[in-house]
Short mmCIF file of C-alpha atoms in Angstrom, two decimals:
data_model
loop_
_atom_site.label_atom_id
_atom_site.label_comp_id
_atom_site.label_asym_id
_atom_site.label_seq_id
_atom_site.Cartn_x
_atom_site.Cartn_y
_atom_site.Cartn_z
CA MET A 244 66.16 15.24 -62.01
CA LYS A 245 68.66 15.15 -65.17
CA ILE A 246 69.66 12.19 -64.07
CA ASN A 247 67.32 10.38 -62.70
CA LYS A 248 65.10 10.89 -66.29
CA ILE A 249 68.19 9.17 -67.56
CA TYR A 250 67.57 5.77 -64.83
CA PHE A 251 64.42 5.91 -65.72
CA TYR A 252 64.99 5.51 -69.56
CA VAL A 253 67.57 2.69 -69.27
CA ALA A 254 65.84 1.35 -67.03
CA ILE A 255 62.63 0.94 -69.39
CA ILE A 256 65.53 0.42 -72.14
CA ILE A 257 66.94 -2.50 -69.08
CA LEU A 258 63.14 -3.65 -69.54
CA ILE A 259 62.47 -4.13 -72.95
CA VAL A 260 65.54 -6.49 -73.34
CA ILE A 261 64.81 -9.15 -70.45
CA ALA A 262 60.82 -8.52 -72.79
CA GLY A 263 62.85 -10.54 -75.81
CA CYS A 264 65.93 -9.12 -78.23
CA SER A 265 65.79 -12.43 -79.91
CA SER A 266 63.57 -13.13 -82.59
CA LYS A 267 60.58 -15.21 -82.26
CA ALA A 268 58.24 -17.09 -84.41
CA THR A 269 56.56 -19.32 -84.69
CA LYS A 270 55.46 -21.43 -87.37
CA LYS A 271 53.17 -24.32 -89.34
CA ALA A 272 54.37 -26.18 -92.43
CA ASP A 273 52.66 -29.63 -93.47
CA VAL A 274 54.33 -32.58 -95.43
CA ASP A 275 52.92 -35.77 -96.62
CA PRO A 276 56.04 -38.46 -97.73
CA GLU A 277 52.96 -40.61 -98.93
CA LYS A 278 52.52 -38.35 -101.98
CA ASN A 279 54.14 -38.99 -105.13
CA LEU A 280 57.47 -36.19 -105.13
CA VAL A 281 58.62 -33.40 -107.63
CA ASN A 282 62.05 -33.60 -108.79
CA ILE A 283 62.46 -29.75 -110.34
CA ILE A 284 61.28 -26.96 -109.01
CA ALA A 285 59.94 -23.51 -110.99
CA VAL A 286 60.71 -21.04 -107.98
CA LEU A 287 58.24 -18.31 -109.13
CA PRO A 288 58.39 -14.13 -107.28
CA VAL A 289 56.92 -14.10 -104.54
CA GLU A 290 53.84 -12.54 -104.20
CA ASN A 291 54.01 -8.85 -101.99
CA LYS A 292 50.83 -7.84 -100.23
CA THR A 293 52.97 -5.38 -98.49
CA GLN A 294 54.65 -2.72 -99.09
CA ASP A 295 58.15 -3.75 -98.37
CA ASP A 296 59.84 -4.05 -102.42
CA VAL A 297 62.93 -4.74 -101.09
CA ALA A 298 62.54 -8.64 -99.31
CA PRO A 299 60.38 -10.11 -102.43
CA GLY A 300 63.33 -10.34 -104.79
CA LEU A 301 65.38 -11.51 -101.01
CA LEU A 302 63.34 -14.52 -100.27
CA ARG A 303 62.50 -15.90 -103.51
CA ILE A 304 66.93 -15.28 -103.79
CA ARG A 305 67.12 -17.76 -100.21
CA ILE A 306 64.19 -19.49 -101.11
CA ILE A 307 65.90 -21.38 -104.53
CA ASP A 308 69.63 -21.11 -102.23
CA GLU A 309 67.88 -23.59 -100.08
CA LEU A 310 66.39 -25.99 -102.52
CA TYR A 311 69.76 -26.22 -104.10
CA PHE A 312 71.19 -27.22 -100.65
CA LYS A 313 67.67 -30.22 -99.95
CA GLY A 314 68.77 -31.76 -103.70
CA TYR A 315 67.31 -29.36 -106.08
CA SER A 316 69.11 -28.43 -109.53
CA LYS A 317 68.55 -24.81 -109.80
CA ILE A 318 66.58 -23.31 -112.21
CA SER A 319 67.68 -19.44 -113.26
CA PRO A 320 64.93 -17.41 -111.46
CA ASP A 321 66.09 -15.22 -114.51
CA LEU A 322 64.82 -17.56 -117.52
CA ILE A 323 61.53 -18.24 -115.37
CA ASP A 324 60.77 -14.56 -115.02
CA ARG A 325 62.02 -13.70 -119.39
CA ARG A 326 59.00 -16.89 -120.12
CA LEU A 327 57.07 -15.64 -117.85
CA ASN A 328 57.07 -11.40 -119.19
CA GLU A 329 56.27 -13.39 -122.51
CA LEU A 330 53.27 -15.37 -121.65
CA ASN A 331 52.06 -12.40 -119.26
CA THR A 332 50.82 -9.93 -122.19
CA GLU A 333 49.29 -6.56 -121.81
CA ASP A 334 46.45 -8.35 -123.16
CA ASN A 335 46.05 -11.61 -120.74
CA LYS A 336 48.29 -10.04 -117.45
CA GLU A 337 47.55 -12.63 -114.52
CA LYS A 338 49.20 -12.37 -110.91
CA ILE A 339 52.14 -14.61 -110.93
CA ASN A 340 50.02 -16.89 -108.06
CA ASN A 341 46.97 -18.01 -110.30
CA ILE A 342 49.60 -18.74 -113.18
CA ALA A 343 48.63 -22.95 -113.60
CA PRO A 344 51.69 -25.46 -112.22
CA ARG A 345 50.98 -27.04 -115.97
CA THR A 346 51.81 -23.22 -118.24
CA ILE A 347 54.96 -23.09 -116.00
CA ASN A 348 55.77 -27.14 -116.86
CA GLU A 349 55.34 -25.76 -120.83
CA LEU A 350 57.52 -22.81 -120.38
CA VAL A 351 60.85 -24.57 -118.31
CA GLY A 352 59.91 -28.20 -117.95
CA ALA A 353 59.43 -28.87 -114.51
CA ASP A 354 57.29 -31.05 -112.83
CA GLY A 355 57.21 -29.13 -108.91
CA VAL A 356 56.63 -24.79 -108.91
CA LEU A 357 56.83 -23.16 -106.43
CA TYR A 358 54.26 -19.90 -105.48
CA SER A 359 55.33 -17.97 -102.22
CA THR A 360 54.02 -15.18 -100.68
CA LEU A 361 54.87 -12.47 -98.00
CA ASN A 362 51.42 -11.52 -96.30
CA LYS A 363 53.08 -9.50 -93.93
CA SER A 364 56.91 -6.64 -93.54
CA THR A 365 56.49 -4.45 -90.44
CA LYS A 366 59.03 -2.04 -89.42
CA GLY A 367 59.16 -0.67 -85.66
CA LYS A 368 59.66 3.34 -85.69
CA GLY A 369 61.15 4.43 -82.53
CA PHE A 370 64.60 6.02 -81.08
CA PHE A 371 65.82 3.50 -79.44
CA TYR A 372 63.28 0.48 -80.37
CA ARG A 373 62.64 -0.82 -84.01
CA PRO A 374 61.38 -4.33 -84.25
CA ILE A 375 60.48 -6.07 -87.57
CA THR A 376 58.14 -8.51 -88.55
CA LEU A 377 58.20 -10.82 -91.45
CA SER A 378 55.72 -13.51 -92.51
CA LEU A 379 55.46 -16.21 -95.71
CA THR A 380 53.70 -19.08 -96.79
CA CYS A 381 54.73 -21.13 -98.88
CA GLU A 382 52.97 -23.24 -100.92
CA LEU A 383 54.75 -26.86 -103.93
CA ARG A 384 52.53 -27.77 -106.26
CA LYS A 385 52.88 -31.20 -108.76
CA SER A 386 52.49 -29.65 -112.51
CA GLU A 387 50.69 -32.34 -113.54
CA ASN A 388 47.61 -31.94 -111.99
CA GLY A 389 48.82 -28.99 -109.00
CA GLU A 390 48.15 -30.72 -106.09
CA ILE A 391 49.51 -29.97 -103.56
CA VAL A 392 53.12 -32.10 -102.15
CA TRP A 393 54.31 -29.55 -99.18
CA LYS A 394 53.58 -25.92 -98.15
CA GLY A 395 54.31 -24.25 -94.74
CA GLN A 396 54.26 -20.37 -93.41
CA TYR A 397 56.09 -18.86 -90.89
CA ASN A 398 55.79 -16.19 -88.99
CA ALA A 399 59.67 -13.68 -87.21
CA THR A 400 60.16 -11.03 -85.41
CA SER A 401 63.27 -10.12 -84.91
CA ARG A 402 63.60 -6.81 -80.80
CA ASN A 403 66.58 -4.68 -81.82
CA PHE A 404 67.67 -1.83 -80.02
CA ALA A 405 70.01 1.38 -78.77
CA PHE A 406 71.47 3.66 -77.33
CA THR A 407 72.06 5.98 -80.60
CA ARG A 408 69.79 6.79 -84.40
CA LYS A 409 72.95 5.72 -85.76
CA GLY A 410 73.63 1.56 -83.58
CA LEU A 411 70.05 0.99 -83.96
CA ASP A 412 69.89 1.88 -87.65
CA MET A 413 72.74 -0.88 -88.24
CA LYS A 414 71.85 -2.90 -85.50
CA TYR A 415 68.71 -2.56 -87.63
CA TYR A 416 69.66 -3.36 -91.40
CA LYS A 417 71.44 -6.60 -90.22
CA ALA A 418 68.00 -8.10 -88.28
CA TYR A 419 66.10 -7.16 -91.50
CA GLU A 420 68.21 -9.81 -93.39
CA GLU A 421 68.75 -12.61 -90.63
CA VAL A 422 64.90 -12.33 -90.73
CA ILE A 423 64.75 -13.08 -93.37
CA GLU A 424 67.30 -15.94 -93.67
CA GLU A 425 65.47 -17.76 -91.32
CA LEU A 426 61.75 -17.13 -92.80
CA VAL A 427 63.68 -19.73 -95.17
CA ASN A 428 65.35 -21.86 -92.95
CA LYS A 429 62.90 -22.35 -91.09
CA ILE A 430 60.31 -22.73 -94.08
CA MET A 431 61.93 -24.92 -95.50
CA GLU A 432 63.08 -27.68 -92.97
CA THR A 433 60.09 -29.91 -93.39
CA ILE A 434 60.03 -29.64 -97.60
CA PRO A 435 60.65 -33.19 -98.77
CA TYR A 436 64.65 -33.59 -100.16
CA GLY A 437 65.62 -33.46 -104.05
CA PRO A 438 66.68 -35.83 -106.30
CA ASN A 439 69.86 -35.30 -105.21
CA LEU A 440 69.62 -35.91 -101.32
CA ARG A 441 67.33 -39.24 -101.69
CA SER A 442 68.45 -42.64 -100.54
#
């Protein structure tokens, strides 16, 4: 009888694997090549609409790195944060995504501002199966007038399974990093190339 139960649980796990253990994702992006391009992008902290306190910081670092590979010079996130802290006094607290692009230009000299929002971060709590789903939106605006130059949205899910709790924990943390990397890589596919790579 115990053997039959074991086969039953193994069959369930196999069905989960067949249903898809690889990452499934959806992407939405919009770019207008006729719009005036920007040369220096300030990447603001990721606005967090979830309970996940880890992903926003990791996403911002990956976005900055990816922009560098797309031909943009890096602006130190520490410099941006210091300027934002000076702006956001106790009497003038403001959400990151509500700060005008022109204000960011005055603070750090960037002609483009990238606003990002982590909309969803869910993590399963099963013993053998623990999916991860993240959703990110980005919007690039010109500093001088707030015009949207580019925007993108991406949702990714990674399905993880293992026969032991320890094995599942190991796969989970690895998959978490992989989903973040996939989110940034995919969402940045359609952003215009920076001045260092334009022909």
